[in-house]
PDB file of C-alpha atoms and ligand atoms in Angstrom:
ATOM      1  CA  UNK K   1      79.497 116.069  95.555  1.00 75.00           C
ATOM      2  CA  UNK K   2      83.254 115.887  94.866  1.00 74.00           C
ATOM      3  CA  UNK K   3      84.055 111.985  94.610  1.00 78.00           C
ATOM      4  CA  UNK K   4      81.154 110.248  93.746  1.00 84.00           C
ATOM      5  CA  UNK K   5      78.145 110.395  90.852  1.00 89.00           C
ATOM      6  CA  UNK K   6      76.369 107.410  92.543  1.00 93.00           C
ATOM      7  CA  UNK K   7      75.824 106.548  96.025  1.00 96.00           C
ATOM      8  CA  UNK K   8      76.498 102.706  96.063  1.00 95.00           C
ATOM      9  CA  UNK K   9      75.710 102.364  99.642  1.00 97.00           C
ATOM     10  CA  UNK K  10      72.188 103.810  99.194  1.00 98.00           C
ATOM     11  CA  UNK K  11      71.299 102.314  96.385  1.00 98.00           C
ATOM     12  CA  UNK K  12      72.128  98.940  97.650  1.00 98.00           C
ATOM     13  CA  UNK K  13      70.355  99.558 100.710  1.00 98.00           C
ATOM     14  CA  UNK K  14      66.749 100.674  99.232  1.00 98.00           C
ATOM     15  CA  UNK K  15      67.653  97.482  96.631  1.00 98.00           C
ATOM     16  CA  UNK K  16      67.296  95.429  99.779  1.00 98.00           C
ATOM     17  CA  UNK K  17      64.735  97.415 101.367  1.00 98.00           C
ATOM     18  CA  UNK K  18      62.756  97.063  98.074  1.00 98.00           C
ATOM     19  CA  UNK K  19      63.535  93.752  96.500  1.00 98.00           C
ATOM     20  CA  UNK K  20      64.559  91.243  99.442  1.00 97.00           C
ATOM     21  CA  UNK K  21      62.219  92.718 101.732  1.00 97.00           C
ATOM     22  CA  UNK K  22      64.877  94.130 104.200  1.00 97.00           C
ATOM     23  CA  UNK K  23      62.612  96.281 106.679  1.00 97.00           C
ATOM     24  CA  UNK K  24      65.672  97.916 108.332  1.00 98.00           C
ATOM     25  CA  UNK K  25      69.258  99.047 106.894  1.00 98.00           C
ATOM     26  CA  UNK K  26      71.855 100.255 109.562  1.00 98.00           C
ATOM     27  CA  UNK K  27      74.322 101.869 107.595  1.00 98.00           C
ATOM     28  CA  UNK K  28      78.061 102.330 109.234  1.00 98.00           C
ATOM     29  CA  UNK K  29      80.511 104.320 107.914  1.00 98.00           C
ATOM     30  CA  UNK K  30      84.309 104.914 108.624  1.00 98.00           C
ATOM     31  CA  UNK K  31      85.589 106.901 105.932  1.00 98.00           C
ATOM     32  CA  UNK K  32      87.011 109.972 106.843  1.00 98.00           C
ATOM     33  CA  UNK K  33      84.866 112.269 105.610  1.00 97.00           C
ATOM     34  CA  UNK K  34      81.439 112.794 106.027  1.00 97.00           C
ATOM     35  CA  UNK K  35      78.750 110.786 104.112  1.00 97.00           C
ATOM     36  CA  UNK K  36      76.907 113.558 103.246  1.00 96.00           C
ATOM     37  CA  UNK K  37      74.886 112.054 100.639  1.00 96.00           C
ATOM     38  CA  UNK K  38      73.821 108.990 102.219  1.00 98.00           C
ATOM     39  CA  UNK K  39      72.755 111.194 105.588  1.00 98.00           C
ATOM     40  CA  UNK K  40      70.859 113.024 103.093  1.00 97.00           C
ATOM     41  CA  UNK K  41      69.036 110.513 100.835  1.00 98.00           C
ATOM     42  CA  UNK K  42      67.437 108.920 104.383  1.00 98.00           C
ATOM     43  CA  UNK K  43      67.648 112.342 106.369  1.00 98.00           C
ATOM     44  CA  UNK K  44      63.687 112.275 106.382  1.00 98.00           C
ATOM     45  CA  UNK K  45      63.772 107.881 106.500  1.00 98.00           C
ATOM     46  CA  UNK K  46      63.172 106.265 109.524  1.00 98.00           C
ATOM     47  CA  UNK K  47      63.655 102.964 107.977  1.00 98.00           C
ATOM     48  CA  UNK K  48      67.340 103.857 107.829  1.00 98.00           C
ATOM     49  CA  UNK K  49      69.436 104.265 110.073  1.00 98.00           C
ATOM     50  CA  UNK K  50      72.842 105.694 109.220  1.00 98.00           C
ATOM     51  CA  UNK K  51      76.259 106.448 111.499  1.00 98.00           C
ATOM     52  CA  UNK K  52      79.096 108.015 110.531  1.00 98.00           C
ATOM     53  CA  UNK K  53      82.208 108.830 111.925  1.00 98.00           C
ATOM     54  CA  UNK K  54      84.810 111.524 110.739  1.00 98.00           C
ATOM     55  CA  UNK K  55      86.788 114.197 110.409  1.00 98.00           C
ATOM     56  CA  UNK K  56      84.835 117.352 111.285  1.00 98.00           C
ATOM     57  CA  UNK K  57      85.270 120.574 110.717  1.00 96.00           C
ATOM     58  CA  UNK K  58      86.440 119.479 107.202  1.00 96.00           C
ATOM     59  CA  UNK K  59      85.167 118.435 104.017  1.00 95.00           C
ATOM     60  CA  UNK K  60      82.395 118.246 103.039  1.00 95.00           C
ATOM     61  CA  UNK K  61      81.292 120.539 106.127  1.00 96.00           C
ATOM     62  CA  UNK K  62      78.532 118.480 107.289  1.00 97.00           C
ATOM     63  CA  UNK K  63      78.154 116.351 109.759  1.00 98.00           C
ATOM     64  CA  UNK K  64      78.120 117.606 113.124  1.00 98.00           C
ATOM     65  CA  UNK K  65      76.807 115.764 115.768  1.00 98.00           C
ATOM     66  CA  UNK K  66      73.525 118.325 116.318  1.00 98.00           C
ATOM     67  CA  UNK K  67      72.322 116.509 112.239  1.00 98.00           C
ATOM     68  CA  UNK K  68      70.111 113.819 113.828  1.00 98.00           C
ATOM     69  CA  UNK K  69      67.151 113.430 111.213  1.00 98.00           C
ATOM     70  CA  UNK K  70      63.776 114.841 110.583  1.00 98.00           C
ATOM     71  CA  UNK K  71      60.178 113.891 111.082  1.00 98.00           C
ATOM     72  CA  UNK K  72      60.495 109.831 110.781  1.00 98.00           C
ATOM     73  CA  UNK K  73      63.939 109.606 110.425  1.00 98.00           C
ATOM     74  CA  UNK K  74      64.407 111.983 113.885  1.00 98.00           C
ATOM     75  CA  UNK K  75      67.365 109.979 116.023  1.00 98.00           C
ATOM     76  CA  UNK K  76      67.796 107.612 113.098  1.00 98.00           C
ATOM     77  CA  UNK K  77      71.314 109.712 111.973  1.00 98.00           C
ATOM     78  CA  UNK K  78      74.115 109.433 114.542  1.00 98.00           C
ATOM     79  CA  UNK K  79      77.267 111.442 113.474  1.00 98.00           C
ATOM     80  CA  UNK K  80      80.479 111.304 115.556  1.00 98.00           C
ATOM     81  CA  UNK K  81      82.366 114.226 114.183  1.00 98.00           C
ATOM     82  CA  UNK K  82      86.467 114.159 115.410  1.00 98.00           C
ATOM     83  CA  UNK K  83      89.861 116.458 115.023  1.00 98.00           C
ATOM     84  CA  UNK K  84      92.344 115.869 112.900  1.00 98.00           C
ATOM     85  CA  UNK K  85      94.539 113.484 114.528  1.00 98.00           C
ATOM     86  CA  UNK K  86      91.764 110.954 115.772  1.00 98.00           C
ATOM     87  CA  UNK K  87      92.514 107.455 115.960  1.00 98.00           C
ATOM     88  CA  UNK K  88      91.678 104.227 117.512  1.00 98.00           C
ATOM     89  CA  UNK K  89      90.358 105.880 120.769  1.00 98.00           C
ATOM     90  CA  UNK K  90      88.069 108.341 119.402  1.00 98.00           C
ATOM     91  CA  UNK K  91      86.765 105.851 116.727  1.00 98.00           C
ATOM     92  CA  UNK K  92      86.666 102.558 118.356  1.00 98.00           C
ATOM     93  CA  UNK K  93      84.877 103.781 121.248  1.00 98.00           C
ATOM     94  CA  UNK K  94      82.173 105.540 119.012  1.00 98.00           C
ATOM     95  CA  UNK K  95      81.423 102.328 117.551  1.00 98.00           C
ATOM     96  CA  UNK K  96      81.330 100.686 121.150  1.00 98.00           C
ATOM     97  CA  UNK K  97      79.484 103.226 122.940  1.00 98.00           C
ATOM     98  CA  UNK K  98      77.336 104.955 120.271  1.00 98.00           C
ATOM     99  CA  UNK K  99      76.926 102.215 117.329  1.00 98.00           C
ATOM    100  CA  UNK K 100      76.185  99.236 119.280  1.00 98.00           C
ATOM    101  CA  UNK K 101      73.677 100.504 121.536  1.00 98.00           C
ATOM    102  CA  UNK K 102      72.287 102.261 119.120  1.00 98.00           C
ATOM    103  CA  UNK K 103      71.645  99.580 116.868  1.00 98.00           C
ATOM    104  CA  UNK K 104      70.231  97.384 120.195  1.00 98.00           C
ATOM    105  CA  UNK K 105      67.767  99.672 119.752  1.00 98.00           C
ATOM    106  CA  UNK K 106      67.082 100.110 116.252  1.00 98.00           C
ATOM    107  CA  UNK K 107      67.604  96.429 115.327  1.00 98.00           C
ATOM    108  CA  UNK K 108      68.687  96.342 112.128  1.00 98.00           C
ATOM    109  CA  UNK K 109      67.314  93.399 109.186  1.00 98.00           C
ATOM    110  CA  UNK K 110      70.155  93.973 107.629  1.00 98.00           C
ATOM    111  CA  UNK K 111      74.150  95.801 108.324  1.00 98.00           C
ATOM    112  CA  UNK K 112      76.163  97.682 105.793  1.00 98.00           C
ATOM    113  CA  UNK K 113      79.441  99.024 105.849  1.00 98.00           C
ATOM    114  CA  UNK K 114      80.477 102.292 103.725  1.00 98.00           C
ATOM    115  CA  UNK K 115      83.965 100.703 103.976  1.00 98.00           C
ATOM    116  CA  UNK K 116      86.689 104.230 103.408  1.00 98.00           C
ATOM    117  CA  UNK K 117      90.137 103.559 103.988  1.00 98.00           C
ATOM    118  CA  UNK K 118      91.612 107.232 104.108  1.00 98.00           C
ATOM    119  CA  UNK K 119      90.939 107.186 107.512  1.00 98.00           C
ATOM    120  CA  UNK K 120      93.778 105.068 108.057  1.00 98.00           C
ATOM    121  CA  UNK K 121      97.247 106.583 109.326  1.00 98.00           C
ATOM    122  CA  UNK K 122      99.406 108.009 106.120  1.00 97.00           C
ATOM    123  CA  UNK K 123      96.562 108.647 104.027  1.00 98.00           C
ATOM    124  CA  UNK K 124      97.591 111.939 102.051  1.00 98.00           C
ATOM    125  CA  UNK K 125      93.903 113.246 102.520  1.00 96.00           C
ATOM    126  CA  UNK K 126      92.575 112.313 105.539  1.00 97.00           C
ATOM    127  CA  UNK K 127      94.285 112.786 108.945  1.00 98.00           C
ATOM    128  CA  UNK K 128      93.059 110.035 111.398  1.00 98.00           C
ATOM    129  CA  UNK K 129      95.429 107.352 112.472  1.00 98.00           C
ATOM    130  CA  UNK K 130      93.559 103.991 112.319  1.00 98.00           C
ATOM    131  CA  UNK K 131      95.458 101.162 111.857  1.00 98.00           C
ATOM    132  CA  UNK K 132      94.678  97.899 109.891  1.00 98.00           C
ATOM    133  CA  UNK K 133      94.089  96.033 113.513  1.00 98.00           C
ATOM    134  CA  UNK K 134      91.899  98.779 114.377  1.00 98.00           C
ATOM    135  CA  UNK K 135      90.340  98.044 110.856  1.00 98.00           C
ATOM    136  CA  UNK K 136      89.579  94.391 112.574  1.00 98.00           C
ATOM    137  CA  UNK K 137      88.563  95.753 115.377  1.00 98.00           C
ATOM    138  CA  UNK K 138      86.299  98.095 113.569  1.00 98.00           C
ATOM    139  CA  UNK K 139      84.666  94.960 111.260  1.00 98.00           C
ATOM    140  CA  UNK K 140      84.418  92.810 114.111  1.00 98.00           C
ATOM    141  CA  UNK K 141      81.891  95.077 116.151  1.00 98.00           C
ATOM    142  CA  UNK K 142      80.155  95.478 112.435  1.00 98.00           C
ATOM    143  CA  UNK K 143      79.985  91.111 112.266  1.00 98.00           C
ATOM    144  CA  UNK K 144      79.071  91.115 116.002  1.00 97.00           C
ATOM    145  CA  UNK K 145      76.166  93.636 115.439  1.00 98.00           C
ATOM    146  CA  UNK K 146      75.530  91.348 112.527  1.00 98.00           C
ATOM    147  CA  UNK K 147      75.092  88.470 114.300  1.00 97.00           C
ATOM    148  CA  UNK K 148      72.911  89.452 117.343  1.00 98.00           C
ATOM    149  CA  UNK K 149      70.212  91.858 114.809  1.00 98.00           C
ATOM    150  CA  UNK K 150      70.736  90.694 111.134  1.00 97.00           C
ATOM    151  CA  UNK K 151      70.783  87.163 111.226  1.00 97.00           C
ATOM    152  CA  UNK K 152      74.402  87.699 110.047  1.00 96.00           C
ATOM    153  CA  UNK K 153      73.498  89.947 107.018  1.00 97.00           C
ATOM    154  CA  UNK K 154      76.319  92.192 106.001  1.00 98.00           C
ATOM    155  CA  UNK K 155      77.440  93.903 102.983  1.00 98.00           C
ATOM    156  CA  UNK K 156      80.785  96.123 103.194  1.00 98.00           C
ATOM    157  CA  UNK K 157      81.447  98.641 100.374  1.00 97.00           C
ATOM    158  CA  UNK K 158      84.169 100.024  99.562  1.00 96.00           C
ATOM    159  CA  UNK K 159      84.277 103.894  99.768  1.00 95.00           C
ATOM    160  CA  UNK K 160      87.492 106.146  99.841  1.00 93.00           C
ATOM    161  CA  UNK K 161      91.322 105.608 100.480  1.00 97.00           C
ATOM    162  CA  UNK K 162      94.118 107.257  98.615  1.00 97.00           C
ATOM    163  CA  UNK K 163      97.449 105.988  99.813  1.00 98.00           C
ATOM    164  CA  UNK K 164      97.248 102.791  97.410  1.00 97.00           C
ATOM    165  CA  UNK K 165      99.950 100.840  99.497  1.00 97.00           C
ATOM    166  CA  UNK K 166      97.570 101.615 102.961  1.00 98.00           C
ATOM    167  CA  UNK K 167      93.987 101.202 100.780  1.00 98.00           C
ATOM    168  CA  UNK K 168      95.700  97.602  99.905  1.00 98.00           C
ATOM    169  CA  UNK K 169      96.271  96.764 103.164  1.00 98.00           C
ATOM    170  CA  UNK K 170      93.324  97.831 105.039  1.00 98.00           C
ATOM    171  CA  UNK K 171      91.429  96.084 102.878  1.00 98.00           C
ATOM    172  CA  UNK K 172      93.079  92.837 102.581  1.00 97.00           C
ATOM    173  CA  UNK K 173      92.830  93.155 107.046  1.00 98.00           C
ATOM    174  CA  UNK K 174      89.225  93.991 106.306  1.00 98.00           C
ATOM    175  CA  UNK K 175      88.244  91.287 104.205  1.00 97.00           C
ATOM    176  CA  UNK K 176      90.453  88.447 105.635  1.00 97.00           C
ATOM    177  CA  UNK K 177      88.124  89.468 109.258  1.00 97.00           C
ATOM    178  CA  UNK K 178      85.080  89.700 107.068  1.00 97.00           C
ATOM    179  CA  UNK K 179      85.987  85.987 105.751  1.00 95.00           C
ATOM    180  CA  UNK K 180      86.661  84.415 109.388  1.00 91.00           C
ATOM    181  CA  UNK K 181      90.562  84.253 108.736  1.00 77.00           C
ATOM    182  CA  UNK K 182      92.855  85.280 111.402  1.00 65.00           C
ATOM    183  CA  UNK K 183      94.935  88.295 110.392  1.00 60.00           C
ATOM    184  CA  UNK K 184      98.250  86.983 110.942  1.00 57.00           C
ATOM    185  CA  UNK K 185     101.156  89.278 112.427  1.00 51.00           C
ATOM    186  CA  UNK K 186     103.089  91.179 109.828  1.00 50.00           C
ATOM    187  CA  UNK K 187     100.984  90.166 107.231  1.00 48.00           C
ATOM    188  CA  UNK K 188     100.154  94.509 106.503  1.00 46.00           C
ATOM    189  CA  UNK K 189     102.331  94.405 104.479  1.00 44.00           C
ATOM    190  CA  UNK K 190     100.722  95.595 100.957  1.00 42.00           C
ATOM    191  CA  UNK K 191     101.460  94.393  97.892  1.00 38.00           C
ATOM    192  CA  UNK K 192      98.755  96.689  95.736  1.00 38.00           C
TER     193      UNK K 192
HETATM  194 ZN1   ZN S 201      86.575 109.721 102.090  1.00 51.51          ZN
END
C-alpha cells in the first residue's frame, strides 16, 4: 500500500513453508501500523498464523480485532488494535496474554518477527510509547516462544521506524537480545 512494493515477511515465510519444509509460520508483528498485507496474503491460510499489534483507528484502517480469518485460516489472525498513546502495558500484555497462548496452541515450526520500530516513543509517525527495554522484553517472549515450539527457529525483519536516532537504538536493543548479549544500562544511546 503506502510503504512497501514487497512483503518481505511473507515471502520469507512461504520460502520456508516451501523450500525448508516449515509446516507452520507464526508471524508477530510490532510495528505500529497494521500489517495489512501480510493479514491479507494468509487471510484464507491456515498454515499461517499471523498477530499484530497497533495503532487502530489509523492507518491503514484495518485491523480491528473482529478480522480473524476465513475458511482455513478462521482464528489463525489475532489483531490487538490500541489508542494512540499505548505503550508497554497495552503491548506487552498482548504478547503475554494473547501471543503466547495462542501460539501454545498453534505450535509454530518456525517464529518470525515483522520487526517496526515506529512504535517506539518519539517516533514522528506513530504514537505508542515503547521503549528499547520494552523492545527486550518484546524479543524475549518472541525467543521464549521460539524455544518451547520452533526448536529455536527465528527470523526478525525489519519493518518501519522513522526517528533514525530511536530506529538505531531499538534495533541495536533488539539485536544485542536476539544475540544472547545483555543490554547494558545506558547503552540506548544511538549513534545511527
Ligand atoms: Zn509502520
Amino acid at each position: 500500500m503506502g510503504f512497501c512494493i514487497f512483503n518481505n515477511i511473507a515471502i520469507g515465510a512461504r520460502y520456508a513453508q516451501q523450500k525448508h519444509g516449515a509446516g507452520r509460520v507464526l508471524i508477530a508483528d510490532w510495528d505500529v501500523h497494521h500489517g495489512n498485507g501480510t493479514q491479507e496474503i494468509f487471510y484464507g491460510d491456515g498454515s499461517v498464523f499471523f498477530f499484530s499489534t497497533h495503532q487502530y483507528p489509523w492507518y491503514p484502517g484495518t485491523g480491528s480485532s473482529e478480522e480473524t480469518g476465513y475458511g482455513e485460516g478462521e482464528g489463525r489472525t489475532l489483531n490487538c488494535p490500541f489508542p494512540a498513546g499505548a505503550g508497554r502495558k497495552e503491548i506487552i500484555g498482548a504478547f503475554r496474554d494473547k501471543l503466547v497462548p495462542a501460539a501454545e496452541e498453534f505450535k509454530p515450526d518456525l517464529v518470525l518477527i515483522s520487526a517496526g520500530f515506529d512504535s517506539r516513543a518519539g517516533d514522528p509517525l506513530g504514537h505508542f510509547q515503547l521503549t528499547d527495554a520494552d523492545f527486550e522484553e518484546l524479543t524475549n517472549i518472541m525467543l521464549e516462544i521460539a524455544d518451547v515450539h520452533s526448536h529455536s527457529r527465528l527470523v526478525s525483519v525489519l519493518e518501519g521506524g522513522y526517528s533514525l536516532s530511536g530506529l538505531a537504538s531499538a534495533v541495536r536493543a533488539h539485536v544485542q537480545t536476539l544475540s544472547g548479549q545483555t543490554v547494558k544500562a545506558g547503552s540506548g544511546t544511538s549513534r545511527p
